[in-house]
XYZ file of C-alpha atoms in Angstrom:
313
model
C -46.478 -54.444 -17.110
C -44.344 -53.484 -20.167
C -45.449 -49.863 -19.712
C -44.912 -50.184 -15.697
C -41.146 -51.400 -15.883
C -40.291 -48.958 -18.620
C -41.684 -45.823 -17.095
C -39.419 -47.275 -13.730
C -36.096 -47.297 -16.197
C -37.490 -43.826 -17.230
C -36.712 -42.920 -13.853
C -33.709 -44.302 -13.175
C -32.228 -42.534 -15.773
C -33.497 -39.618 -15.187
C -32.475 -40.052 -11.569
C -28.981 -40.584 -12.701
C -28.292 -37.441 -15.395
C -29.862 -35.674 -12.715
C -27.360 -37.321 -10.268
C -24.635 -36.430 -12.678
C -25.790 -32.583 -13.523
C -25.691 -32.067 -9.173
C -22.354 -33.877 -8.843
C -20.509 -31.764 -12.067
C -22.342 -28.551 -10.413
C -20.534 -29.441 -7.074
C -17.445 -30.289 -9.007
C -17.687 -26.401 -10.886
C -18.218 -24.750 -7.851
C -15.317 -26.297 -5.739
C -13.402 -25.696 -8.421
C -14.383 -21.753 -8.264
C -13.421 -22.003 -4.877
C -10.179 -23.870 -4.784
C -7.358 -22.905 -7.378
C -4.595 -24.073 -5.583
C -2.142 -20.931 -5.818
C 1.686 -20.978 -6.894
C 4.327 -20.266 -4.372
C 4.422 -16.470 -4.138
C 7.715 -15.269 -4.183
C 9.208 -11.649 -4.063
C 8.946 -9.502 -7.603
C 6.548 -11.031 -10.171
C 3.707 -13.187 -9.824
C 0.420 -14.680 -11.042
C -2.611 -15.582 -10.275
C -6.172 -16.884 -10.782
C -9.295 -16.899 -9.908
C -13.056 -18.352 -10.869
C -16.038 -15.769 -10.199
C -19.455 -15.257 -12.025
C -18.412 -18.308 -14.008
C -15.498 -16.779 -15.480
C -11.669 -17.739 -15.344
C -10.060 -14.713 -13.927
C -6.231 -13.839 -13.660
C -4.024 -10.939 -12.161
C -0.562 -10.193 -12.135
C 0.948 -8.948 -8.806
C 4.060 -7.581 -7.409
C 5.917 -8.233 -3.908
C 8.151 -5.772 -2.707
C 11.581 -7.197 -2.008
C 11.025 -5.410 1.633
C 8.087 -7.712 2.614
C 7.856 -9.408 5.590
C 5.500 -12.003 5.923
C 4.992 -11.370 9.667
C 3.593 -7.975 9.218
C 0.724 -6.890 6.957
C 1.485 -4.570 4.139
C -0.512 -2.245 2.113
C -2.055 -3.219 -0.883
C -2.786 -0.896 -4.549
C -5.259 -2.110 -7.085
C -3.922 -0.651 -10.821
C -6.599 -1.134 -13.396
C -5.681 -0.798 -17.013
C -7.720 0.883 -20.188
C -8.986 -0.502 -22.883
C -7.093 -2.970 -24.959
C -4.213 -2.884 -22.161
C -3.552 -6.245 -19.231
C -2.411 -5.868 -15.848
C 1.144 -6.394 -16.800
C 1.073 -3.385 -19.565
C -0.253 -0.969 -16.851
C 2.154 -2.039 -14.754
C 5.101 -0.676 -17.068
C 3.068 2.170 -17.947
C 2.672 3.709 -14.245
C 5.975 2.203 -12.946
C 3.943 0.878 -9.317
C 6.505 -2.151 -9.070
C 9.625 0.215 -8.472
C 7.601 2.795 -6.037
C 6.426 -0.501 -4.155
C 9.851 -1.421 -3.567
C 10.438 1.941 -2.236
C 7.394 2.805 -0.141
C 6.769 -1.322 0.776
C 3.519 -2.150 -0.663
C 1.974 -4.800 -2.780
C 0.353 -4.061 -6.271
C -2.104 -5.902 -8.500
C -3.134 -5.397 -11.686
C -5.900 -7.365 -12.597
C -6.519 -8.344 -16.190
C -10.320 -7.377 -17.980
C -11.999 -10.071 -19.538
C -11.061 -9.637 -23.351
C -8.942 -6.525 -22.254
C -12.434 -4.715 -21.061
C -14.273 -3.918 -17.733
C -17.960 -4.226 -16.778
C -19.876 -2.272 -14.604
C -22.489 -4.159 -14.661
C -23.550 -8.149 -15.686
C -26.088 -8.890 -17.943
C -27.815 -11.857 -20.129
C -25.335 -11.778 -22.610
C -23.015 -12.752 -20.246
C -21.020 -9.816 -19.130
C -19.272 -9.932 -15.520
C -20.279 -7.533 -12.941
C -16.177 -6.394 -12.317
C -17.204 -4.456 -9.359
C -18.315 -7.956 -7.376
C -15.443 -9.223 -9.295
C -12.927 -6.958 -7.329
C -14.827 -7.560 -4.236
C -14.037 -11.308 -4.752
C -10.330 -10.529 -5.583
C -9.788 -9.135 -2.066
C -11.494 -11.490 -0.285
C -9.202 -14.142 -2.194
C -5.934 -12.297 -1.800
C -6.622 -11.941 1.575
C -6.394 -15.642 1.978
C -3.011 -15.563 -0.020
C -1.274 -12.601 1.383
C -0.488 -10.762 4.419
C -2.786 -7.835 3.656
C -3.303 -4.567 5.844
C -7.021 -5.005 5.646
C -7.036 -0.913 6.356
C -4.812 0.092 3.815
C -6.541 -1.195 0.707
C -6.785 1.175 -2.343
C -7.903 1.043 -6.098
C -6.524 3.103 -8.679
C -6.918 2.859 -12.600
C -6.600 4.878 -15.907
C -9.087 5.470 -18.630
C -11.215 2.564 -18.402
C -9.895 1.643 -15.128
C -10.510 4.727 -13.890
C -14.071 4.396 -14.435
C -14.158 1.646 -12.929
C -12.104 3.092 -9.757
C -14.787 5.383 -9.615
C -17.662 2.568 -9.832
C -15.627 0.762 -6.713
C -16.099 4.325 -5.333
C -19.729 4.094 -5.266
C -19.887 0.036 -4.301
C -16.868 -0.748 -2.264
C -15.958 1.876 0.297
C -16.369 -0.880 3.290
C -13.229 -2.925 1.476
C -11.124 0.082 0.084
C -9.631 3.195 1.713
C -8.751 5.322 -1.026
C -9.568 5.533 -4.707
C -7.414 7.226 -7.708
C -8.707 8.054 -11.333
C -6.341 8.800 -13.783
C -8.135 10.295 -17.116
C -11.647 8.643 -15.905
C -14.679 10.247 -14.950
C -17.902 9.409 -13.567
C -20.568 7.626 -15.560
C -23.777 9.590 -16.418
C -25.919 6.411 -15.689
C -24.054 5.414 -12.262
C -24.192 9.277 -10.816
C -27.993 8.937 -9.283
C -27.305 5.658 -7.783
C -23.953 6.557 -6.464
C -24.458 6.800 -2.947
C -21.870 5.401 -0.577
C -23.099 5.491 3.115
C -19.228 6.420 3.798
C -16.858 9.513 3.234
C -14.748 8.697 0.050
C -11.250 10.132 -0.225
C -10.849 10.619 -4.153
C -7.893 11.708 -5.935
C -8.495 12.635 -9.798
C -6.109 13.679 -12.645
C -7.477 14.792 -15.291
C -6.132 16.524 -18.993
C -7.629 19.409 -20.429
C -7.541 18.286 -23.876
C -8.167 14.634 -23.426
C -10.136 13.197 -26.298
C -11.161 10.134 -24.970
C -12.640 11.007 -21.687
C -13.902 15.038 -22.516
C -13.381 17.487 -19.817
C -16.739 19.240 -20.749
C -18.235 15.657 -20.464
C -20.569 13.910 -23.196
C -23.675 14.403 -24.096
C -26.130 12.706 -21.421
C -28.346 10.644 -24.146
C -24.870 9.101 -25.686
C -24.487 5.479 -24.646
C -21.407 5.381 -21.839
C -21.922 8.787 -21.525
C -19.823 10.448 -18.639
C -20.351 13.607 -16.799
C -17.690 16.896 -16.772
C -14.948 16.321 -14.934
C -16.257 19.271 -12.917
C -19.430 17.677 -12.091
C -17.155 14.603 -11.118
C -14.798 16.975 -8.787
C -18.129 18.410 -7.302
C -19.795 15.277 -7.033
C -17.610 13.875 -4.477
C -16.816 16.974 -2.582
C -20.466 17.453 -2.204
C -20.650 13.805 -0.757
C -17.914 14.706 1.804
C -19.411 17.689 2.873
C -16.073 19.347 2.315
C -15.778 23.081 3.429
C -12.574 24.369 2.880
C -10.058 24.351 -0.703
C -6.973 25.299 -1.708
C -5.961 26.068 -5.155
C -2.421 26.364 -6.914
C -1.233 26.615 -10.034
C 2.664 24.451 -10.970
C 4.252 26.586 -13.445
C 6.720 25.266 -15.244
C 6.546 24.614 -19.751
C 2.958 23.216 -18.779
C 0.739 23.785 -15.923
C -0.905 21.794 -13.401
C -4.032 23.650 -11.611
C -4.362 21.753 -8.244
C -7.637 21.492 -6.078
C -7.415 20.282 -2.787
C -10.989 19.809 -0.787
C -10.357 19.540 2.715
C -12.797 20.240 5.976
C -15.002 16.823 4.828
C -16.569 13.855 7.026
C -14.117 11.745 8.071
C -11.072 12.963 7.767
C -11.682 12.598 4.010
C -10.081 14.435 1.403
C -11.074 15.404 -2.596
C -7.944 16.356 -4.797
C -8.081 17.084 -8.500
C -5.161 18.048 -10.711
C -6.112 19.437 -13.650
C -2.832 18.844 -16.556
C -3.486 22.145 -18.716
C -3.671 21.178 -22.223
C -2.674 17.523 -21.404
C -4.242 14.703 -23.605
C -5.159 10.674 -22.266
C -2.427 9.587 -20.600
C -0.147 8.776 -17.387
C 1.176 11.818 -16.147
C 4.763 10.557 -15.487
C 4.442 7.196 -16.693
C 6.519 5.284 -19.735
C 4.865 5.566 -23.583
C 5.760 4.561 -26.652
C 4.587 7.386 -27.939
C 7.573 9.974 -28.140
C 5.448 13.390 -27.805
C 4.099 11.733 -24.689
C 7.275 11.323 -23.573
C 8.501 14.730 -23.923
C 5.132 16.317 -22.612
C 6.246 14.069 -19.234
C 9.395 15.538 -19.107
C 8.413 18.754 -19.038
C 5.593 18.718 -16.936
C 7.772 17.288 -13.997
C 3.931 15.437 -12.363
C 4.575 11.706 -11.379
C 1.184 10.554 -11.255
C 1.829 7.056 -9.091
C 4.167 8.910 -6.630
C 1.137 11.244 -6.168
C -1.123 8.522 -6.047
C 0.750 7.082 -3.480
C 1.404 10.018 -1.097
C -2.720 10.465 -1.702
C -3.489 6.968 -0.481
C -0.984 7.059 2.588
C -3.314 9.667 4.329
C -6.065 7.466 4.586
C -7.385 4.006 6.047
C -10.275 2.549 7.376
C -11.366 2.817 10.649
């Protein structure tokens, strides 16, 4: 009998952690779910959101010119390595073009100042279905033109603008990479079932992303910005181009790929003898500063102009 009644408390109390692990799971995931925003107000905000497990946040920026009755475009700005949302945002100036143009800009933040392509055991987000959740969540927030989505990024970010590329063109219209290229590993499995408008600006002498590309057996390795350019054109099916040179102290070689599926469109600027940077966009770095001047390129405005020739159908 002993044995009888304690294997029944055995139960019980198994019964209840068991109890307790389903009702803390619920509690986790309604919590994921259900971050009850601030009040969004014009200029500067913040938000948050759970996904994969992970407490994400943003920074985003209304245009003094919104109206809540009508949907407005939105612009995705990723940051680089080492930078947050809100340092990308005074690097590429979006805030004061979106009062301009009326749009809304986010800059989400990496976890520990990084992106991921791809999850794995060690328990690394997947930011691609993390920017998938982020419009489905800012959807619910904000009046959002649901055909005039776009993603744009630098370094880093514009890696990952090119990943979003690959995986998202159902949710976003237009993509931008700023020194980025197109990972070695991704390329093969790259294969949108959609036209993708691409815009890519590139320097000649960057030394973090290489124009000639990296070697293919380096880990992160990412192909030639050529390959990149031809990559996507080839996807389009593009058959006409136009090519122009800016002259001024430096040059800017333009490539414009026109003629593809869809009304789509492939542009690369090529920033002759240009390093990693924002063409046009604030540094702290004084050279930088002067190389901007001179070159007379505004990288966001052209980003802009880019993204307002295209929407989904």
């Amino acid at each position: 009998m002993n044995i009888y009644y304690k294997y029944r408390n055995f139960q019980k109390i198994l019964i209840f952690i068991l109890t307790t692990l389903l009702l803390a799971c619920d509690s986790t995931q309604a919590k994921e779910k259900n971050i009850a925003p601030r009040k969004i107000v014009k200029g500067d905000n913040y938000g948050k959101l759970y996904d994969q497990g992970k407490l994400r946040t943003y920074y985003f920026y209304i245009p003094k010119s919104d109206n809540k009755k009508h949907p407005m475009p939105l612009v995705f700005v990723f940051h680089g390595d080492n930078g947050s949302g809100r340092s990308i945002s005074n690097v590429t100036r979006f805030n004061k073009l979106a009062n301009q143009k009326g749009f809304i800009v986010v800059y989400p933040d990496g976890i520990d100042q990084k992106w991921s392509l791809r999850g794995n055991a060690k328990g690394k987000v997947d930011d691609v279905l993390f920017v998938s959740a982020l419009i489905d969540h800012l959807k619910q927030q904000i009046n959002i033109d649901s055909h005039k989505i776009y993603a744009s990024g630098f370094s880093r970010g514009g890696i990952l603008t090119q990943a979003l590329a690959c995986k998202l063109p159902n949710k976003i219209a237009g993509f931008a990479s700023v020194a980025g290229s197109l990972p070695v590993r991704l390329k093969p499995n790259c294969q949108p079932q959609t036209p993708i408008s691409m815009l890519m600006i590139n320097g000649t002498s960057d030394r973090d992303v290489l124009y000639e590309g990296d070697d293919h057996t380096q880990r992160g390795a990412l192909v030639s910005i050529r390959d990149m350019v031809n990559f996507w054109r080839s996807h389009d099916q593009c058959t006409s181009s136009h090519k122009s040179s800016q002259f001024s102290e430096h040059k800017v070689k333009t490539s414009l790929y026109t003629g593809c599926n869809g009304n789509s469109e492939v542009w690369h600027l090529a920033v002759v003898n240009g390093g990693h940077f924002w063409p046009g966009g604030a540094s702290t770095d004084e050279s930088v500063n002067r190389f901007n001047a001179k070159l007379g390129l505004n990288a966001s405005e052209t980003i802009w102009n880019f993204f307002q020739r295209h929407s989904l159908s």
